[in-house]
Short mmCIF file of C-alpha atoms in Angstrom, two decimals:
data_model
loop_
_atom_site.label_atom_id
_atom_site.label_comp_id
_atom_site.label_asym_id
_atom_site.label_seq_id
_atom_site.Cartn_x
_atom_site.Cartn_y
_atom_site.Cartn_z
CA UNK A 1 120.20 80.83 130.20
CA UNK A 2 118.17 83.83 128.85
CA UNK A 3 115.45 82.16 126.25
CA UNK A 4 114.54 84.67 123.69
CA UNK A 5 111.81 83.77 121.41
CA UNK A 6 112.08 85.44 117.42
CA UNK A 7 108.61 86.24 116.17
CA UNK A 8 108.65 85.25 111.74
CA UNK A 9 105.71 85.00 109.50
CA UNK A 10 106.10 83.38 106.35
CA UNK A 11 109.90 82.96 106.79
CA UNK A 12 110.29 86.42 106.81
CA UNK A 13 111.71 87.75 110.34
CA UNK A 14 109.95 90.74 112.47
CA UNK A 15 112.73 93.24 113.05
CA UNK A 16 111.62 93.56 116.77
CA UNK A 17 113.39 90.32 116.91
CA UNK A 18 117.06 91.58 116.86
CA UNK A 19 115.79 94.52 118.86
CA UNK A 20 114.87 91.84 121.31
CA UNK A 21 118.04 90.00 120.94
CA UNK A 22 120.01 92.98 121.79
CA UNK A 23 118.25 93.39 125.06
CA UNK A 24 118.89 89.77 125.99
CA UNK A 25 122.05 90.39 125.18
CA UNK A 26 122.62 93.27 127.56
CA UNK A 27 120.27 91.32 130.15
CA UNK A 28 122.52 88.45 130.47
CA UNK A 29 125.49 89.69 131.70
CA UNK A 30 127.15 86.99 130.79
CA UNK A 31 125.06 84.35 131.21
CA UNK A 32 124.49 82.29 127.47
CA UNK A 33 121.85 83.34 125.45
CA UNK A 34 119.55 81.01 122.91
CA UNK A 35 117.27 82.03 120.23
CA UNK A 36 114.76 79.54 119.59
CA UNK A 37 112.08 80.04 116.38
CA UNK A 38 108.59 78.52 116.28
CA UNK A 39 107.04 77.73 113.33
CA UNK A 40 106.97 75.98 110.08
CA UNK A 41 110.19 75.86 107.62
CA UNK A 42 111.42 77.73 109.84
CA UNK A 43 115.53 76.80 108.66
CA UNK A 44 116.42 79.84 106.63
CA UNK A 45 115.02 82.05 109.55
CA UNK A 46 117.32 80.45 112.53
CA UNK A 47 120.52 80.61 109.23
CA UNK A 48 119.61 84.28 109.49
CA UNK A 49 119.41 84.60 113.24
CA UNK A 50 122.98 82.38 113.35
CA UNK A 51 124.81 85.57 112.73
CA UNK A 52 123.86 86.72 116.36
CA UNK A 53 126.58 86.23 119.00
CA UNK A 54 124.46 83.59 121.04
CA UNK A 55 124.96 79.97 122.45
CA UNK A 56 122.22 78.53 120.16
CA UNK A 57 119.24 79.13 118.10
CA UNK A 58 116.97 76.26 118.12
CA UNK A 59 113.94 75.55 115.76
CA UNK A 60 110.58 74.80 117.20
CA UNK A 61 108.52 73.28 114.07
CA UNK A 62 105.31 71.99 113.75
CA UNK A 63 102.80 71.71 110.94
CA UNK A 64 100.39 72.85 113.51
CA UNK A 65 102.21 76.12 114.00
CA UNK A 66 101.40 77.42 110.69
CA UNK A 67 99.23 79.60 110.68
CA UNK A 68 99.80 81.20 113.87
CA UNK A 69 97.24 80.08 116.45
CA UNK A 70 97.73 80.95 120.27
CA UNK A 71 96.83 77.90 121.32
CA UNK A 72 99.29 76.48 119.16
CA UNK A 73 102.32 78.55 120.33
CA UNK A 74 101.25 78.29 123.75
CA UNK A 75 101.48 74.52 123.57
CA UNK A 76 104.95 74.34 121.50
CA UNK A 77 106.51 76.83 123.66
CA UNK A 78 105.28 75.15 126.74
CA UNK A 79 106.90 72.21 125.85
CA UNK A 80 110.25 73.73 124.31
CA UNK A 81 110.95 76.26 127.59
CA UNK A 82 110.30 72.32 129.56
CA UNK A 83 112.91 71.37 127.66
CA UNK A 84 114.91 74.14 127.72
CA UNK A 85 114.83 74.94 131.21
CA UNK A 86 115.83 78.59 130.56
CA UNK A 87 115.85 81.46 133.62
CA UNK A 88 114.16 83.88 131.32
CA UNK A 89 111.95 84.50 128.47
CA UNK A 90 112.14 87.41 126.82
CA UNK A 91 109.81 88.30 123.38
CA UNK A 92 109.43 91.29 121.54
CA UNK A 93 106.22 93.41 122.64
CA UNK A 94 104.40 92.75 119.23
CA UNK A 95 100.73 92.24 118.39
CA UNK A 96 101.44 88.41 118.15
CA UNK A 97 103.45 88.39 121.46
CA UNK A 98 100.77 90.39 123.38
CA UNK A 99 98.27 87.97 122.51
CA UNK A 100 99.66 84.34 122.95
CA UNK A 101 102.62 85.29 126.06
CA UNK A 102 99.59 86.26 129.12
CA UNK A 103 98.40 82.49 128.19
CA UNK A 104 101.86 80.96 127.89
CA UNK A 105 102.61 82.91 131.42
CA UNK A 106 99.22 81.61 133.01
CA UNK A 107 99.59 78.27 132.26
CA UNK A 108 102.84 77.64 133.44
CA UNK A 109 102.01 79.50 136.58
CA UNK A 110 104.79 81.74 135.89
CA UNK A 111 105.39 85.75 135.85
CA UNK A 112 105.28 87.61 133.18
CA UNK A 113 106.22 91.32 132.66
CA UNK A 114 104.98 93.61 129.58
CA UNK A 115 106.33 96.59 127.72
CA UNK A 116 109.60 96.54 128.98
CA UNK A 117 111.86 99.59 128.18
CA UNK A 118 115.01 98.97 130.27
CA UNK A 119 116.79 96.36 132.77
CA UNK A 120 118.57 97.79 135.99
CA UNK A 121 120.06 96.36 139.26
CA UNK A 122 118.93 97.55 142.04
CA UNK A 123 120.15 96.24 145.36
CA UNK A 124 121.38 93.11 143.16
CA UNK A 125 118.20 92.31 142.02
CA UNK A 126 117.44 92.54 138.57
CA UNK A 127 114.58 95.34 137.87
CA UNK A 128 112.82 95.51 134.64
CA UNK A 129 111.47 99.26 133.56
CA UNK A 130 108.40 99.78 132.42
CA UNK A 131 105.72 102.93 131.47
CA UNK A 132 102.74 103.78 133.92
CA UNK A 133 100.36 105.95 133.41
CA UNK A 134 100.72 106.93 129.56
CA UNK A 135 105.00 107.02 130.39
CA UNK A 136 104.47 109.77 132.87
CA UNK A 137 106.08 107.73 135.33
CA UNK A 138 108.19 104.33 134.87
CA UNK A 139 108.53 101.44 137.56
CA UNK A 140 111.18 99.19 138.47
CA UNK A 141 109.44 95.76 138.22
CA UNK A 142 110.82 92.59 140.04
CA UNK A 143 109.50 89.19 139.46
CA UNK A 144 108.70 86.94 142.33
CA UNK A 145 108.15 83.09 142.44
CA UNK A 146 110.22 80.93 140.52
CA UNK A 147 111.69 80.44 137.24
CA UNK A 148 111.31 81.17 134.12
CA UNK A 149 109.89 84.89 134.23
CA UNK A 150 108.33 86.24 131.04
CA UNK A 151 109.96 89.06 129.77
CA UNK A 152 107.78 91.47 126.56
CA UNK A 153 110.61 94.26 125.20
CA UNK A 154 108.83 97.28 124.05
CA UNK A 155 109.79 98.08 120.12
CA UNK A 156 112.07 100.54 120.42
CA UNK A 157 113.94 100.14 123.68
CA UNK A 158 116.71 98.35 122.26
CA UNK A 159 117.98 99.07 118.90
CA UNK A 160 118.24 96.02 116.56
CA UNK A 161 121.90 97.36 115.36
CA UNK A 162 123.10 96.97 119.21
CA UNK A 163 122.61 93.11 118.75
CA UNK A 164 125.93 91.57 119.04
CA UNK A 165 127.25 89.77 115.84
CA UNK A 166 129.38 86.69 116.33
CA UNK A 167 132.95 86.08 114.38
CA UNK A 168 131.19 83.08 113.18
CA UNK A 169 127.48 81.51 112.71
CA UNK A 170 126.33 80.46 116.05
CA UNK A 171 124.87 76.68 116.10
CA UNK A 172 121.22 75.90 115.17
CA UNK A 173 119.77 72.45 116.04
CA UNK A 174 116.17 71.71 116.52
CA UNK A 175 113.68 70.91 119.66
CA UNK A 176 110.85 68.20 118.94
CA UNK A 177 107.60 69.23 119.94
CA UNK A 178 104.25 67.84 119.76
CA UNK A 179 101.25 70.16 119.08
CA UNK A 180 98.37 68.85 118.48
CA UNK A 181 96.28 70.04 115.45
CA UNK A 182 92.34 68.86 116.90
CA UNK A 183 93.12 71.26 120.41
CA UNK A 184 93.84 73.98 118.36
CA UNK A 185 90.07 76.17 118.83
CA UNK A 186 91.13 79.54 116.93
CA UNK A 187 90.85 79.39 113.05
CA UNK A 188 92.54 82.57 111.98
CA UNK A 189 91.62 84.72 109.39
CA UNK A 190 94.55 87.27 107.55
CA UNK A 191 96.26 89.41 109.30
CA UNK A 192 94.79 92.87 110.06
CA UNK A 193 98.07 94.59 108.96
CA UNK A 194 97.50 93.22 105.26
CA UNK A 195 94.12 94.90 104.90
CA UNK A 196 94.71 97.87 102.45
CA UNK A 197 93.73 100.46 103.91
CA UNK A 198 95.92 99.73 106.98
CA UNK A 199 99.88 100.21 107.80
CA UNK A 200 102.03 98.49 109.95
CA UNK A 201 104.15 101.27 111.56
CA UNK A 202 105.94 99.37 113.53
CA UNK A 203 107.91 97.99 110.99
CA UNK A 204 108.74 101.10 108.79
CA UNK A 205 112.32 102.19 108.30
CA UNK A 206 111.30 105.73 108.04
CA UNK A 207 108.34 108.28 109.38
CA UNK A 208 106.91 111.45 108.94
CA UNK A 209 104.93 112.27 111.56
CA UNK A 210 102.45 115.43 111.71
CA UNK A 211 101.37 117.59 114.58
CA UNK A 212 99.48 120.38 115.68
CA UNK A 213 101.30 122.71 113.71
CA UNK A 214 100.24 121.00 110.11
CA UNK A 215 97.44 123.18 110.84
CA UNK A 216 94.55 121.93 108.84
CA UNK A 217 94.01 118.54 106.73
CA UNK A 218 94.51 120.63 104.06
CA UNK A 219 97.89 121.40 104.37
CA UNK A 220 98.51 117.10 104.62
CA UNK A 221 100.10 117.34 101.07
CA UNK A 222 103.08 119.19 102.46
CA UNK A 223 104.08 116.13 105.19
CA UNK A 224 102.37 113.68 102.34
CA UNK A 225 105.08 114.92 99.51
CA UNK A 226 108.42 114.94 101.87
CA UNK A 227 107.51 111.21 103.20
CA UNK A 228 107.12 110.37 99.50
CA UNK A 229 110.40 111.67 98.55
CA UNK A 230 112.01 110.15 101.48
CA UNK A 231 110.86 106.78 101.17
CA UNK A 232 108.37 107.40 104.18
CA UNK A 233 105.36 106.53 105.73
CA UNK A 234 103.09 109.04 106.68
CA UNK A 235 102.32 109.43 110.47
CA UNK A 236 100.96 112.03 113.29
CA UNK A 237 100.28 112.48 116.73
CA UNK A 238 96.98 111.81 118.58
CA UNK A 239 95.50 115.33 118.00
CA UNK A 240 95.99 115.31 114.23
CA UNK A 241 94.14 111.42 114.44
CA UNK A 242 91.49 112.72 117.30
CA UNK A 243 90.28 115.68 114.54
CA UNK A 244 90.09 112.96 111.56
CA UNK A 245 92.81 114.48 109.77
CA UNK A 246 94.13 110.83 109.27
CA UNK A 247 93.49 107.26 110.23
CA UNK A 248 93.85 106.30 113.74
CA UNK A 249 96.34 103.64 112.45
CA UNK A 250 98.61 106.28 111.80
CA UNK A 251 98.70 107.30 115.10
CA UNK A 252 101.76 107.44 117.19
CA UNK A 253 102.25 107.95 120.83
CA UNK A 254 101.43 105.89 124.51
CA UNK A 255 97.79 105.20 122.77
CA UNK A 256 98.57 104.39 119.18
CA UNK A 257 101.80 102.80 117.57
CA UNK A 258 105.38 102.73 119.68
CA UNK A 259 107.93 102.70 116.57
CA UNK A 260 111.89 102.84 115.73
CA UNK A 261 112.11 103.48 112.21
CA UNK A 262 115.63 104.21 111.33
CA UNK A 263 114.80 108.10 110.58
CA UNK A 264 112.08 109.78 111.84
CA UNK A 265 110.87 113.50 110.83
CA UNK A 266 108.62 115.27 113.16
CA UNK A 267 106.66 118.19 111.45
CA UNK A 268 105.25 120.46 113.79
CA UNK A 269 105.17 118.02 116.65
CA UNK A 270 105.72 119.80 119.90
CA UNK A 271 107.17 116.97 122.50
CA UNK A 272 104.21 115.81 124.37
CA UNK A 273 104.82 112.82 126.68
CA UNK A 274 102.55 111.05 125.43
CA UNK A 275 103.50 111.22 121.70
CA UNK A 276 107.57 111.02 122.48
CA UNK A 277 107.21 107.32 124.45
CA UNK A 278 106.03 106.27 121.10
CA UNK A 279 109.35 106.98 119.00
CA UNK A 280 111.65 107.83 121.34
CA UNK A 281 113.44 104.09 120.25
CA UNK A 282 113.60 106.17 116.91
CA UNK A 283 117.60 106.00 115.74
CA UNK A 284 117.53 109.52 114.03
CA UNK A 285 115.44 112.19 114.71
CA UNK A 286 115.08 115.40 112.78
CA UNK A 287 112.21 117.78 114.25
CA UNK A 288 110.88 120.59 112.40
CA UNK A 289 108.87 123.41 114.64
CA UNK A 290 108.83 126.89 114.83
CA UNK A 291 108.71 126.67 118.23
CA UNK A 292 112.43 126.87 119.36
CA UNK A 293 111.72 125.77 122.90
CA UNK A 294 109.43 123.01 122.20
CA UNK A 295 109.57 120.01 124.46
CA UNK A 296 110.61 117.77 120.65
CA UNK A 297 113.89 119.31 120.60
CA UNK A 298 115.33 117.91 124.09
CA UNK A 299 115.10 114.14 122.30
CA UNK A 300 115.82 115.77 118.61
CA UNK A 301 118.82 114.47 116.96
CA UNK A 302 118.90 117.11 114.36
CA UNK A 303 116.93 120.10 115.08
CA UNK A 304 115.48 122.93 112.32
CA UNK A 305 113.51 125.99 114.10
CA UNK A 306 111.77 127.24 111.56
CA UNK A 307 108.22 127.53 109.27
CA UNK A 308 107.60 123.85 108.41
CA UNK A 309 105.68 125.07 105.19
CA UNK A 310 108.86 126.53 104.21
CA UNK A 311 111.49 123.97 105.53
CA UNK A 312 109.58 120.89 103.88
CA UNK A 313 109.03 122.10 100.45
CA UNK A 314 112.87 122.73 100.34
CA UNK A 315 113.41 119.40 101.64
CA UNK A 316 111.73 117.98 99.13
CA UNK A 317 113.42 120.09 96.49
CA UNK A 318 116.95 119.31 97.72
CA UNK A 319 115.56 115.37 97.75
CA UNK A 320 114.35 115.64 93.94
CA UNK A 321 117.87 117.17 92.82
#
């Protein structure tokens, strides 16, 4: 059985989730697939996941779970996966995941691969794909020692609307844990993504993203008015961040955010490597660059050569109308 564990806060569900589900999904091969969801009140959130095509989802609940703590999770999950017995564990490569998984992993003496983009056979083994060195190169990772191996699916590599939906609500039952409150050492403040001046890019349905070819902070206002009529959040690549031109969590790219909004615009972003492993997992993607060879337009869904200071503008016009 492929385990795959939905990340909520507040009874609201991270998207990565189904993205995550969808990989399982394709991962399996046939084998049954459970979604279990730690937490507290967690009910509506497993109703919601029911629509998946999977054997089970399962509710992990403790008082103790809420807030998040990792030594919480780690404890609950320790004790569900016992009880579940599952092959693999697969999460979705999220802030929370990236912090409480490496301890889960350790102290069940298990392994645990991160950033996942992709699942292969090779020589009937199952491979898992990951980035190396900045996604200049990718290696086919196989897990040794025994079972369960931790799985972390990078956002983006599987599309949420590739999760399979079932004809009918799958079951949901619940796992009894214990998790106890006084071995809990972390007492968490808010979450860093609530702080106003921040933006959680990971979870935006749409992006414009600036490059080089903005120019000058100056001409900002251009990218700033097209993401505003679109719905948008405002984005760039590293060299537009590196110059101060906007906040480093706005970045993009191997060293900043990895994102799949639903439509993303890139405005004078030439294709770099490094900025394309980053939104790639994108579903649309309309680039904008004068350039007509640049790099941007091999991964471009809809492609405009052209003066961004003139293609934008009438954008935005054709938006207002």
């Amino acid at each position: 059985m492929i385990l795959v564990i939905a990340e909520q806060r507040g009874g609201k569900l991270n998207r990565a989730t189904w993205e995550t589900i969808a990989g399982a999904q394709q991962l399996a091969a046939g084998r049954p697939v459970t979604v279990a969801v730690p937490g507290s009140n967690v009910r509506p959130v497993a109703a919601e996941l029911a629509a998946a095509e999977v054997q089970e989802v399962v509710t992990i609940e403790a008082a103790a779970l809420e807030p998040y703590t990792p030594d919480g999770y780690t404890a609950a999950l320790q004790d569900a996966i016992g009880q579940l017995s599952p092959l693999i564990v697969v999460l979705p490569h999220t802030y929370q995941t990236r912090d409480f998984a490496p301890k889960l992993a350790a102290r069940m003496d298990r392994a645990i691969m991160t950033d996942v983009t992709g699942v292969k056979n090779v020589g009937g083994v199952t491979a898992f794909v990951r980035p190396m060195f900045q996604g200049k190169l990718t290696a086919d990772v196989v897990p040794q020692g025994p079972g369960p191996h931790f799985v972390t699916f990078q956002i983006g590599a599987f599309r949420a609307d590739q999760a399979v939906r079932g004809a009918s609500p799958s079951p949901v039952r619940a796992v009894s844990v214990t998790v106890d409150r006084s071995a809990i050492r972390q007492k968490p403040e808010a979450p860093f993504q609530e702080a106003r001046q921040t933006v959680d890019l990971s979870q935006a349905e749409r992006i414009v993203a600036v490059g080089r070819g903005i120019k000058g902070q100056e001409h900002l206002p251009v990218a700033q008015k097209l993401a505003e009529a679109l719905g948008a959040e405002l984005a760039a690549s590293r060299p537009v961040c590196d110059s101060g031109w906007l906040p480093m969590d706005r970045q993009v790219g191997s060293s900043g955010h990895t994102v799949a909004p639903k439509l993303y615009v890139a405005l004078g972003i030439s294709g770099a490597i490094q900025h394309v492993v980053g939104m790639k997992g994108s579903q649309t993607i309309v680039a904008i660059n004068k350039d007509a060879d640049a790099p941007i337009f091999e991964i471009a869904d809809y492609g405009i050569a052209g003066d961004l200071f003139e293609i934008a503008p009438a954008i935005v016009a054709e938006l207002q109308k």
